Coordinates of C-alpha atoms in Angstrom, one line a residue:
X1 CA -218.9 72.5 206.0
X2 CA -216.3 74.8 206.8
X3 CA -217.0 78.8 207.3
X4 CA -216.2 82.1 205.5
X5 CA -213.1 83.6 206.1
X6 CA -211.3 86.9 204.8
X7 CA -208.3 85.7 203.0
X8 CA -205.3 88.2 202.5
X9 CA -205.0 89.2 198.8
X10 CA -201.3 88.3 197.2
X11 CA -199.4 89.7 194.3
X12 CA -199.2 86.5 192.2
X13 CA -202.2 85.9 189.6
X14 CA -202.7 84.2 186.2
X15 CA -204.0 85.3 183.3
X16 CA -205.5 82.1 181.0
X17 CA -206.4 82.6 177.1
X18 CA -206.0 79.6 175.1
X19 CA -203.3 78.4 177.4
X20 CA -201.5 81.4 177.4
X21 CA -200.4 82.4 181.5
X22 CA -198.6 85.2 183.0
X23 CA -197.7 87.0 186.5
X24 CA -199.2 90.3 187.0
X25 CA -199.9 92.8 190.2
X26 CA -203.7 92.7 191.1
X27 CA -206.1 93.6 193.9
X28 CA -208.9 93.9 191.4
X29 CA -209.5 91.3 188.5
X30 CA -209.2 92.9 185.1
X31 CA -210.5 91.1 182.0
X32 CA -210.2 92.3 178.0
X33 CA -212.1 90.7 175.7
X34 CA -211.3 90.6 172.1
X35 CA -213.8 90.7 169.9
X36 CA -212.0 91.9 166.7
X37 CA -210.0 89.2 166.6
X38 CA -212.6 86.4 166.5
X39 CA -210.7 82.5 166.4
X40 CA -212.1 78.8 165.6
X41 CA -215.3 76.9 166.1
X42 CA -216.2 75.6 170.0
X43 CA -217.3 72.9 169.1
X44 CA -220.5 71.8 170.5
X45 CA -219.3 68.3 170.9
X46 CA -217.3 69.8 174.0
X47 CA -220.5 69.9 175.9
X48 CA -221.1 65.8 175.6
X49 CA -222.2 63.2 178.5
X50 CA -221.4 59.9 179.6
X51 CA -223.3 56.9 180.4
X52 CA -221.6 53.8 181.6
X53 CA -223.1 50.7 183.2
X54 CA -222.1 51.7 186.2
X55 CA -224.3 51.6 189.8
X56 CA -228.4 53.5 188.6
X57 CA -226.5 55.5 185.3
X58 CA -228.6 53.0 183.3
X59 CA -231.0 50.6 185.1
X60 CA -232.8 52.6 187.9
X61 CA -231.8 55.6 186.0
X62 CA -231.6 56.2 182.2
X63 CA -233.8 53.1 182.1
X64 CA -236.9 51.4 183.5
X65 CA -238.4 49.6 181.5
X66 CA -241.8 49.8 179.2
X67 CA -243.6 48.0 182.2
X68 CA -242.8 50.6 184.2
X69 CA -245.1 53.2 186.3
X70 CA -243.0 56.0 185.6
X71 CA -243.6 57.3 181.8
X72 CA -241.0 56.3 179.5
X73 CA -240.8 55.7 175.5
X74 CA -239.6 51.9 174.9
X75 CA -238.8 52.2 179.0
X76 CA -236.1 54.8 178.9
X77 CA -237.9 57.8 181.3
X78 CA -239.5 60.9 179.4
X79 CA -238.6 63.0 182.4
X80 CA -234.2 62.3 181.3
X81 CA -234.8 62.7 177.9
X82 CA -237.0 66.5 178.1
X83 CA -234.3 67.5 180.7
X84 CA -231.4 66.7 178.4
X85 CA -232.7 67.5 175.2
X86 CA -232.6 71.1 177.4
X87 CA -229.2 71.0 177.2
X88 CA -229.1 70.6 173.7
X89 CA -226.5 67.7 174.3
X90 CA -224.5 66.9 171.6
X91 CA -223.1 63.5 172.2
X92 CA -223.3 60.7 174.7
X93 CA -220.3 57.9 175.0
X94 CA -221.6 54.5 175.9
X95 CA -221.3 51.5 177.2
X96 CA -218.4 52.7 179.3
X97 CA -215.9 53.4 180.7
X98 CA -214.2 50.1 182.2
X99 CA -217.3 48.2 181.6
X100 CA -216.7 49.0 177.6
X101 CA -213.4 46.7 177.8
X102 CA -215.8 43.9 179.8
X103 CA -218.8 44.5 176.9
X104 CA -219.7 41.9 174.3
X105 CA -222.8 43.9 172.1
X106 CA -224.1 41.1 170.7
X107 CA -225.1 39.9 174.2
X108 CA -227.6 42.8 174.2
X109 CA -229.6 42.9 171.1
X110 CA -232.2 40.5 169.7
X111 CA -235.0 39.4 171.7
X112 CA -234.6 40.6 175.5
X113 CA -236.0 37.4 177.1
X114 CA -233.3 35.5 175.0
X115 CA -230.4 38.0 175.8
X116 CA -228.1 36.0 178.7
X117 CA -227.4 37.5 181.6
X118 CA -224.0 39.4 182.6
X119 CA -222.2 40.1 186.0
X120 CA -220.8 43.6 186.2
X121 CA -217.6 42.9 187.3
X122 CA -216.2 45.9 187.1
X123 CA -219.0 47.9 189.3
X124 CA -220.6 46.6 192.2
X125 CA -220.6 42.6 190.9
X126 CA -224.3 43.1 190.4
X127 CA -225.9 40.6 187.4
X128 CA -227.7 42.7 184.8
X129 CA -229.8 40.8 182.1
X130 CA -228.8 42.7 179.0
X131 CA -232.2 44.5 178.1
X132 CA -230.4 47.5 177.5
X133 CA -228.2 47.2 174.8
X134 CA -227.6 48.5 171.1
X135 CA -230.8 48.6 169.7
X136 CA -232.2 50.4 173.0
X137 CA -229.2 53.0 173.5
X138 CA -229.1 54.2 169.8
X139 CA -233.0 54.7 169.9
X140 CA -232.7 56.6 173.0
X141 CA -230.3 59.0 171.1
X142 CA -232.3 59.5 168.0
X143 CA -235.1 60.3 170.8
X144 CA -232.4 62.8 172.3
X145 CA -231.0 64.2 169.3
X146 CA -227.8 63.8 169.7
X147 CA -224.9 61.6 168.4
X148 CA -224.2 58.0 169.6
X149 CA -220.2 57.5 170.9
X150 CA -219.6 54.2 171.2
X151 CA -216.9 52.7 173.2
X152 CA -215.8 49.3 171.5
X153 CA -213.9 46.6 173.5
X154 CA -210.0 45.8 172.9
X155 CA -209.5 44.6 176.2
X156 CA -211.7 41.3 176.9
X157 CA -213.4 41.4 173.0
X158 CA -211.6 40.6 169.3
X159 CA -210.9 42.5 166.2
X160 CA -213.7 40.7 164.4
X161 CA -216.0 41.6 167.1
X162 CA -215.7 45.1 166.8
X163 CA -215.5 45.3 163.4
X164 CA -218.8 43.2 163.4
X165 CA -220.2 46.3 165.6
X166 CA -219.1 49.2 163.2
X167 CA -221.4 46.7 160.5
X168 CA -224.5 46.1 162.3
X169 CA -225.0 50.1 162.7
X170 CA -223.7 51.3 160.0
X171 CA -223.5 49.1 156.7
X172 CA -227.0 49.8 154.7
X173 CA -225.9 47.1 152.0
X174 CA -226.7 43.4 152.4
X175 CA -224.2 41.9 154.9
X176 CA -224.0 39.2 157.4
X177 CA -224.4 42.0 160.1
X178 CA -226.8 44.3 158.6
X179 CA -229.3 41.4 157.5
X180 CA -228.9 40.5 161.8
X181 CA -229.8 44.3 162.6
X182 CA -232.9 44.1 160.0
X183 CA -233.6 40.8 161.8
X184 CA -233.9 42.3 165.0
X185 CA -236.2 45.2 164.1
X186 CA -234.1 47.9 162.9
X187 CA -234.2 48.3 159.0
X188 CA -231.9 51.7 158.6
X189 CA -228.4 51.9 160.2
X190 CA -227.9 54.7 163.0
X191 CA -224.3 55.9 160.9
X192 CA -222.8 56.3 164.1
X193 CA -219.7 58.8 163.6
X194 CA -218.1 58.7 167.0
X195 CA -215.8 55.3 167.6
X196 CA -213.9 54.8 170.9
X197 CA -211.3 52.1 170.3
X198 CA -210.6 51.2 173.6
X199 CA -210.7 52.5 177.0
X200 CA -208.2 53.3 179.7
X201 CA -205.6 50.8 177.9
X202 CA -203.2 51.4 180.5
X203 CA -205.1 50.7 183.1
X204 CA -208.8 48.4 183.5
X205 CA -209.2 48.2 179.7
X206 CA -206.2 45.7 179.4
X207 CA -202.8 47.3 181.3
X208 CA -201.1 48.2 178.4
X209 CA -197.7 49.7 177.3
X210 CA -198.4 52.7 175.0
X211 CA -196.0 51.1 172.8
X212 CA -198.2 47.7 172.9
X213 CA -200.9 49.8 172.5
X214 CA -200.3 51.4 169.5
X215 CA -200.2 48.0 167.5
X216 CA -203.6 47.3 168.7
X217 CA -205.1 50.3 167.8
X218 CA -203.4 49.8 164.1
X219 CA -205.0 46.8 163.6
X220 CA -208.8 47.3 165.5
X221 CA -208.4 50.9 163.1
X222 CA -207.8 48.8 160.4
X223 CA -210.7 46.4 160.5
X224 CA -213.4 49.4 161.5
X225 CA -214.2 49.8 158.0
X226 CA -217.1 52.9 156.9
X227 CA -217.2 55.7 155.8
X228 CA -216.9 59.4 158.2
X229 CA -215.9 57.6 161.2
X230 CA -213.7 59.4 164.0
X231 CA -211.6 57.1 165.5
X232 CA -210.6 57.8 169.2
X233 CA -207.7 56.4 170.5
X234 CA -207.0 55.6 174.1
X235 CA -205.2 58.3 175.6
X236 CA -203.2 59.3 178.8
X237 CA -204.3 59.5 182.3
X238 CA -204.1 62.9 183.5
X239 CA -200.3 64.0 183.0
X240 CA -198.9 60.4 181.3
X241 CA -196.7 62.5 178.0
X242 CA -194.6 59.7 177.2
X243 CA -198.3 57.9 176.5
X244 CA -198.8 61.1 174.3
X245 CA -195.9 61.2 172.6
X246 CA -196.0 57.1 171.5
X247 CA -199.6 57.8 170.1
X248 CA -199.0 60.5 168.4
X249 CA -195.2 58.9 167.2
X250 CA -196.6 55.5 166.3
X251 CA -200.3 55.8 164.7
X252 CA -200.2 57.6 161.4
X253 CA -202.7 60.7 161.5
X254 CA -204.7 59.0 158.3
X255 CA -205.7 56.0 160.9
X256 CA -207.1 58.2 163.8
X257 CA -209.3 61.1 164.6
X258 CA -208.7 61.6 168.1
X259 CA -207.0 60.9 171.4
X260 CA -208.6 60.8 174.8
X261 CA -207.3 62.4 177.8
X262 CA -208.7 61.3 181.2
X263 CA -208.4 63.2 184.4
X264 CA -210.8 63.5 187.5
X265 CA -210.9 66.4 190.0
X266 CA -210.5 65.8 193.8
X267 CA -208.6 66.8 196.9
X268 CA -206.9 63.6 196.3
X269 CA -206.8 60.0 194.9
X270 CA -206.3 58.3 198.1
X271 CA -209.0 60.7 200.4
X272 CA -211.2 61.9 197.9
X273 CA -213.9 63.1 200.9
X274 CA -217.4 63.5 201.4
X275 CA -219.8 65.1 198.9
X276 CA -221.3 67.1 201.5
X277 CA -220.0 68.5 204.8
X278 CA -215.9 68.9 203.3
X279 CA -213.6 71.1 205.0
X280 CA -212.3 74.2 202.9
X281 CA -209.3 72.9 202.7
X282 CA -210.8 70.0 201.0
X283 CA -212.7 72.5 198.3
X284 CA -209.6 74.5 197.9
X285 CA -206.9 71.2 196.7
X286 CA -210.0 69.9 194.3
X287 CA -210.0 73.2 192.4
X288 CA -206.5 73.4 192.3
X289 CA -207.0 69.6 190.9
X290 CA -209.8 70.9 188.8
X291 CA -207.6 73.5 187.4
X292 CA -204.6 71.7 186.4
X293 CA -207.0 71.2 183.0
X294 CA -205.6 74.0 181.5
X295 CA -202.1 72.6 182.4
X296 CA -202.5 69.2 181.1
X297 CA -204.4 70.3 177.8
X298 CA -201.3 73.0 177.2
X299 CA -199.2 69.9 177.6
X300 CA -200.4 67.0 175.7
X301 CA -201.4 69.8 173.0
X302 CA -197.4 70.8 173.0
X303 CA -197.0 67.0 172.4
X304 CA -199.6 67.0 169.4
X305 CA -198.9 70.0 168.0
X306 CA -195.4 68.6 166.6
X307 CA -196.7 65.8 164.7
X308 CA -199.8 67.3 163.5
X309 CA -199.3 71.4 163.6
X310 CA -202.3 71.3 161.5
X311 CA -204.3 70.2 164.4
X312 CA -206.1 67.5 162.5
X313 CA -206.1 65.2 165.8
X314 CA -208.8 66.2 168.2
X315 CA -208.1 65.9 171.9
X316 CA -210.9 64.4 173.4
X317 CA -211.4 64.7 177.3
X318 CA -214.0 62.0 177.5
X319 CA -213.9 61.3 181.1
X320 CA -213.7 64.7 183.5
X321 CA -215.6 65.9 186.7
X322 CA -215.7 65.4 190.3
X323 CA -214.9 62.5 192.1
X324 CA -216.0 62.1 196.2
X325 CA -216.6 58.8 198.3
X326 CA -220.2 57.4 197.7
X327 CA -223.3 58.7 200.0
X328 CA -223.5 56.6 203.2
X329 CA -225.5 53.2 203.0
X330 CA -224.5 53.1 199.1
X331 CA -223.2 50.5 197.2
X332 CA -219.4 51.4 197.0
X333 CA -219.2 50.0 193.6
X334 CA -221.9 52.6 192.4
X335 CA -220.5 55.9 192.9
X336 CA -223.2 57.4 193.7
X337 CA -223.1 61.0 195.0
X338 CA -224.3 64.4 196.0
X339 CA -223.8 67.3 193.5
X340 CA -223.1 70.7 195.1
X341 CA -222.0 74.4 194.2
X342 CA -218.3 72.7 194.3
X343 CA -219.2 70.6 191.4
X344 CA -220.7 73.5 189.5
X345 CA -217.5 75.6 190.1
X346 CA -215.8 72.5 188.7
X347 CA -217.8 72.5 185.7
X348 CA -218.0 76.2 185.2
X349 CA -214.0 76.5 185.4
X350 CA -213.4 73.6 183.5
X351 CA -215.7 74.4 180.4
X352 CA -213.8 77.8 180.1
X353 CA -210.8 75.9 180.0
X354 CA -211.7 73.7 177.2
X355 CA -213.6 76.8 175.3
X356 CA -210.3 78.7 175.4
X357 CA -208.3 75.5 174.2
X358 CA -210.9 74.7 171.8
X359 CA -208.6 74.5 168.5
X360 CA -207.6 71.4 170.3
X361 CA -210.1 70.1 172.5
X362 CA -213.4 69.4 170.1
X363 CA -215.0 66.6 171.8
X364 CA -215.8 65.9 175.6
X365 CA -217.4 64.1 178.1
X366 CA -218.6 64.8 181.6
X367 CA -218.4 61.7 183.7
X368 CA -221.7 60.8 184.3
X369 CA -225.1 62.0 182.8
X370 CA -227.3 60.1 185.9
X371 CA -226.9 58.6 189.5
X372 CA -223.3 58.6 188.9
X373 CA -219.9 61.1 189.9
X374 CA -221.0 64.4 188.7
X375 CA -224.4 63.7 187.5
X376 CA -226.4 66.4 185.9
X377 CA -229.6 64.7 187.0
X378 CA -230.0 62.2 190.0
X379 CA -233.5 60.3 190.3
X380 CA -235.1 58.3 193.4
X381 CA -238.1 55.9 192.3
X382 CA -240.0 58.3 190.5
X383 CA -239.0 61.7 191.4
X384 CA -236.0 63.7 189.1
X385 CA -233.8 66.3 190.2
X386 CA -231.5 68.3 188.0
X387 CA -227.9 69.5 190.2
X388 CA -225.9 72.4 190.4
X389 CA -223.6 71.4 187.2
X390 CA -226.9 70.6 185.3
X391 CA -228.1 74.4 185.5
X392 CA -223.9 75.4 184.6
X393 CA -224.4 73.0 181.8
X394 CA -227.9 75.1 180.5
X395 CA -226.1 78.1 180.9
X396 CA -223.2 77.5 179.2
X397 CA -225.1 75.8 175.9
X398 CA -224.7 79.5 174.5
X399 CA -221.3 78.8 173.5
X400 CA -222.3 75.5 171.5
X401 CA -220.5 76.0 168.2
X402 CA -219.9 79.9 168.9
X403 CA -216.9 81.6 167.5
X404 CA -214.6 81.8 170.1
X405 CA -213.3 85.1 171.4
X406 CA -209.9 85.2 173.2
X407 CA -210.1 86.9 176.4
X408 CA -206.8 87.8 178.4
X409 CA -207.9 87.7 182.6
X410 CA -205.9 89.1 185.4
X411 CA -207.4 87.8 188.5
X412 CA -207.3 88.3 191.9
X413 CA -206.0 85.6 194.0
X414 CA -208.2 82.8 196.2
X415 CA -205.5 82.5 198.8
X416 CA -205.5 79.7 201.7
X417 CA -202.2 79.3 203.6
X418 CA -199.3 79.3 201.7
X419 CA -201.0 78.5 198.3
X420 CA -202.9 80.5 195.8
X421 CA -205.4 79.9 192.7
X422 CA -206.6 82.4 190.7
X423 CA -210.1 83.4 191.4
X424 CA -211.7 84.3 188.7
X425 CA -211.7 82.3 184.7
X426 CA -213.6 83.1 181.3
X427 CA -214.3 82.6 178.4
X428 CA -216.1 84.6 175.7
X429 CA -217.9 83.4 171.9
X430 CA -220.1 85.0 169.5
X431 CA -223.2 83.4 168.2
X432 CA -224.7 83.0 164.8
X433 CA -226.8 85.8 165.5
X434 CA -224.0 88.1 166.3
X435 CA -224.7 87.9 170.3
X436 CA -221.8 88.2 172.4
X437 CA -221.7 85.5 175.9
X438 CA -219.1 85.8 178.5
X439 CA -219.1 83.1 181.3
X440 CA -217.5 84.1 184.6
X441 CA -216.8 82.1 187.1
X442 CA -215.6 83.5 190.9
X443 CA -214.1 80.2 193.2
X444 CA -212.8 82.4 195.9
X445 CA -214.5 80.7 199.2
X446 CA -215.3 84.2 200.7
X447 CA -214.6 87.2 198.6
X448 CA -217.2 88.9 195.9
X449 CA -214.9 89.7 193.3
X450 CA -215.1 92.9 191.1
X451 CA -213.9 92.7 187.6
X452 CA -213.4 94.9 185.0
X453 CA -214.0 93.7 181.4
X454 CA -212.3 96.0 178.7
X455 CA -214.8 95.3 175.2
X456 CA -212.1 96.4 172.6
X457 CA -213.1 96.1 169.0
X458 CA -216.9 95.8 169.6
X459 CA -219.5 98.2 170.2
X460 CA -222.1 97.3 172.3
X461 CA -225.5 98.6 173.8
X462 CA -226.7 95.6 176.9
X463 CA -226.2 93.4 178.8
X464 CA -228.0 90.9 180.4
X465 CA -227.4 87.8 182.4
X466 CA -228.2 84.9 184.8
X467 CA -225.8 84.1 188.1
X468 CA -225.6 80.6 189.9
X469 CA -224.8 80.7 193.2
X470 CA -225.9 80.0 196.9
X471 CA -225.5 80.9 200.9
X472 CA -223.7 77.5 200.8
X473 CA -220.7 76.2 198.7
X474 CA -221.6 72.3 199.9
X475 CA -225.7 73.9 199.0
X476 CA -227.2 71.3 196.5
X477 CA -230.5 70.3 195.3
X478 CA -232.6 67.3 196.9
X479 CA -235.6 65.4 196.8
X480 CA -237.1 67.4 199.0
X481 CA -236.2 70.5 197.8
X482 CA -235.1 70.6 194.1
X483 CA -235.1 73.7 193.2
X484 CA -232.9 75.5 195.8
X485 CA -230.0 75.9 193.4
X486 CA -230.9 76.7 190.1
X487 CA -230.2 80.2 187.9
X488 CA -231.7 83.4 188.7
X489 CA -231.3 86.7 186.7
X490 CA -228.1 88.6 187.5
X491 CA -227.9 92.5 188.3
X492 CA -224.7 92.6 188.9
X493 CA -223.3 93.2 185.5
X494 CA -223.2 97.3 184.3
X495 CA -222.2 98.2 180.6
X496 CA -220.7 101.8 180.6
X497 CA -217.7 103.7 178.1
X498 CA -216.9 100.3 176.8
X499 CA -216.5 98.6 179.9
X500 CA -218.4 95.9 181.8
X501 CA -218.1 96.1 185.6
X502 CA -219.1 92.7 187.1
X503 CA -219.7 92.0 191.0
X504 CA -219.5 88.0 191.5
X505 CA -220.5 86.3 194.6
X506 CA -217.8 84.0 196.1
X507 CA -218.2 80.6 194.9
X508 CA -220.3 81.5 191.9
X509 CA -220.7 81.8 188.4
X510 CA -222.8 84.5 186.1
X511 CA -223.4 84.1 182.1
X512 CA -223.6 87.7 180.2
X513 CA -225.1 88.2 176.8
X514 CA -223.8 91.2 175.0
X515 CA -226.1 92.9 172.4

């Protein structure tokens, strides 16, 4: 854990809104909110999860089975499902992931004790018997509320296969597939909207050219026949354009509804560090990593914007978070880690990012929801915790189909040696009920920042507010003491002449509500 220093202020800072950057002169961070010009939807779907089959996200986690000590409905644990339903989540993506291109679905439903077993080669080599499959992970949605994403196989599986899939939970006529669902207990069809065809084709889900890609997702699009579905294509790894620009070139808009971008935040690929106990150098090159989001979305959104200027396409960040080495003693293949005030600054900066490029980004995914990268909620026998980026999660579920409100920010810099981020991100919406939130986030290491927030074309009498934050910024919940990270109600916001003058804590982020 590396100490507090005072880092020298520079000159250089950047101002983000919707993309939008620029150099300015600052020792203090000056924000000005907007809220006469009020822009599109943020979509809820932004604020989705991810559960793969991958190390305790499903079996030891998610799941446990109706034998089970530990209370459950049809064994997935009633402890997961009160704390998500918290977060109002508004879509998971399952069975993967690389394990979606390794996935045959009709190895999971029917009766469990006739359901063969599979080895997971793709994490950990363990053998998992198949008890949690379609029928179990669309009831544990309709138990969550929220809508089912399902990630169908074009790496290992076949056109029929998947097409065979879109059937069996969604055709309400008599069919070969539906009569099979009806068979096996379920009478109605889920009508699940959210399609991903494919997964990481360039890499694990079949090491694809874009331009070989493209015919497959012609003819898997083809075959997925129903009504309202959005069809996800297999997109780019963090800055891959050309992968982009071949999509977006080659698959006419009629056939799909989105394209995934993938990209992970760490000091690097090749030493991604410890959880816990990381140098500040470490914390400073992941949220430079972290923050490249709003460079790559700017990018691939250049890209889309000249094929589709109407924005039709949604870019769909389905796989994003922190990514460290696995806890000692741990299975390497499980990626299993700790959650700290890192990961919230993370997930703080990076849902500001996709709020402000929300015309664009209307669906994703933090990678994953339990026991896995940079879980919300980690669980050990029959104890629950919820992390750091849980609590950012709950307080940023204000913004949940909002209005957004463009903000312009001039921050102070977060300086260490010769490089330089800004400090300080936000974004800004407006309810249904006419409330106004502003989520701030300070990742300066040391240094409280003071910011000025200019409130032009609004008139408005409060504020109130809750802050995250900690002595700490490797601070994160355990077993033995969950709650020692977790919201509290901030006084450090003051509404006066139409300004709000905000005092953030290093490494820290506050959620305002305007009235």
């Amino acid at each position: 854990m590396f100490k507090r220093s005072i880092l020298q202020i520079t000159a250089l800072s950047l101002f983000i809104s919707g993309g939008i950057t620029c150099a300015v002169n600052a020792q203090q961070t000056t924000v000005t909110l907007h809220a006469d010009h009020p822009l599109n939807t943020i979509s809820k779907h932004i604020y989705g999860h991810f559960a793969e089959h991958l190390g305790r996200c499903i079996y030891d986690g998610f799941y446990v089975g109706d034998s089970s000590s530990i209370p459950n409905t049809a064994g997935v644990r009633n402890d997961i499902i009160a704390a998500l339903k918290n977060l109002n989540i508004p879509n998971l993506r399952w069975p993967g992931g690389c394990f979606a291109d390794r996935y045959h679905w009709k190895d999971g439903v029917g009766p469990k004790s006739e359901r063969p077993s599979i080895v997971n080669t793709m994490w950990g080599g363990v053998t998992e018997d198949n008890s949690f499959g379609t029928h179990d992970f669309l009831n544990m949605c309709k138990l969550l509320g929220t809508e089912p994403y399902l990630a169908g196989n074009t790496g290992s599986g076949t056109v029929q296969e998947l097409a065979d899939w879109v059937q069996y939970v969604n055709f309400e006529g008599k069919s070969p597939m539906s009569d099979l669902r009806v068979k096996n207990g379920q009478a109605k069809p889920w009508n699940v909207k959210f399609w991903g065809v494919g997964n990481e084709a360039w890499g694990c889900g079949g090491n694809m050219t874009p331009e070989y890609y493209v015919g497959e997702f012609r003819r898997y699009a083809t075959f997925m026949e129903g009504k309202d579905l959005f069809k996800i294509a297999s997109g780019a790894n963090v800055d891959d354009y050309h992968w982009t620009e071949t999509l977006m070139k080659g698959i006419p808009l009629r056939m799909m509804d989105g394209i995934a971008l993938h990209h992970y935040s760490f000091p690097s690929w090749e030493k991604k560090g410890p959880s816990t106990g990381f140098s500040e150098q470490q914390y400073f090159e992941t949220m430079k990593t972290a923050l490249r989001m709003d460079e790559l979305i700017t990018k691939h959104t250049a890209i889309m914007d000249r094929y589709d200027p109407k924005k039709k396409i949604a870019l769909v960040v389905d796989e994003w978070g922190g990514w460290w080495n696995v806890e000692p003693g741990t299975n390497p293949g499980f990626l299993y880690q700790q959650n700290t005030m890192r990961d919230a600054m993370i997930a703080g900066a990076t849902l500001n990012i996709f709020n402000n490029h929300s015309d664009r980004v209307r669906v994703a995914n933090l990678a994953q929801c339990v026991n896995v990268l940079q879980a919300v909620i980690l669980t050990s026998k029959e104890k629950m915790l919820l992390s750091p980026t849980y609590h950012v999660m709950e307080m940023y579920k204000v913004h949940q189909d909002a209005t957004l409100l463009p903000v312009e920010v001039r921050s102070d810099d977060y300086v260490f040696g010769q490089d330089k981020l800004p400090s300080v991100s936000v974004s800004a919406s407006k309810d249904a009920k006419g409330l106004t939130h502003v989520s701030v986030v300070n990742i300066n290491s040391s240094k409280t920042e003071e910011i000025e927030i200019v409130l032009t074309g609004g008139q408005y009498k409060s504020v109130k507010g809750r802050i995250l934050t900690s002595a700490k910024v490797d601070d994160h919940n355990t077993f033995e003491k969950p709650d020692l990270i977790k919201p509290a109600v901030f006084k450090g916001a003051a509404l006066k002449d139409g300004k709000l003058k905000v005092k953030l804590p290093p490494f820290s982020l506050a959620v305002l509500e305007l009235n």
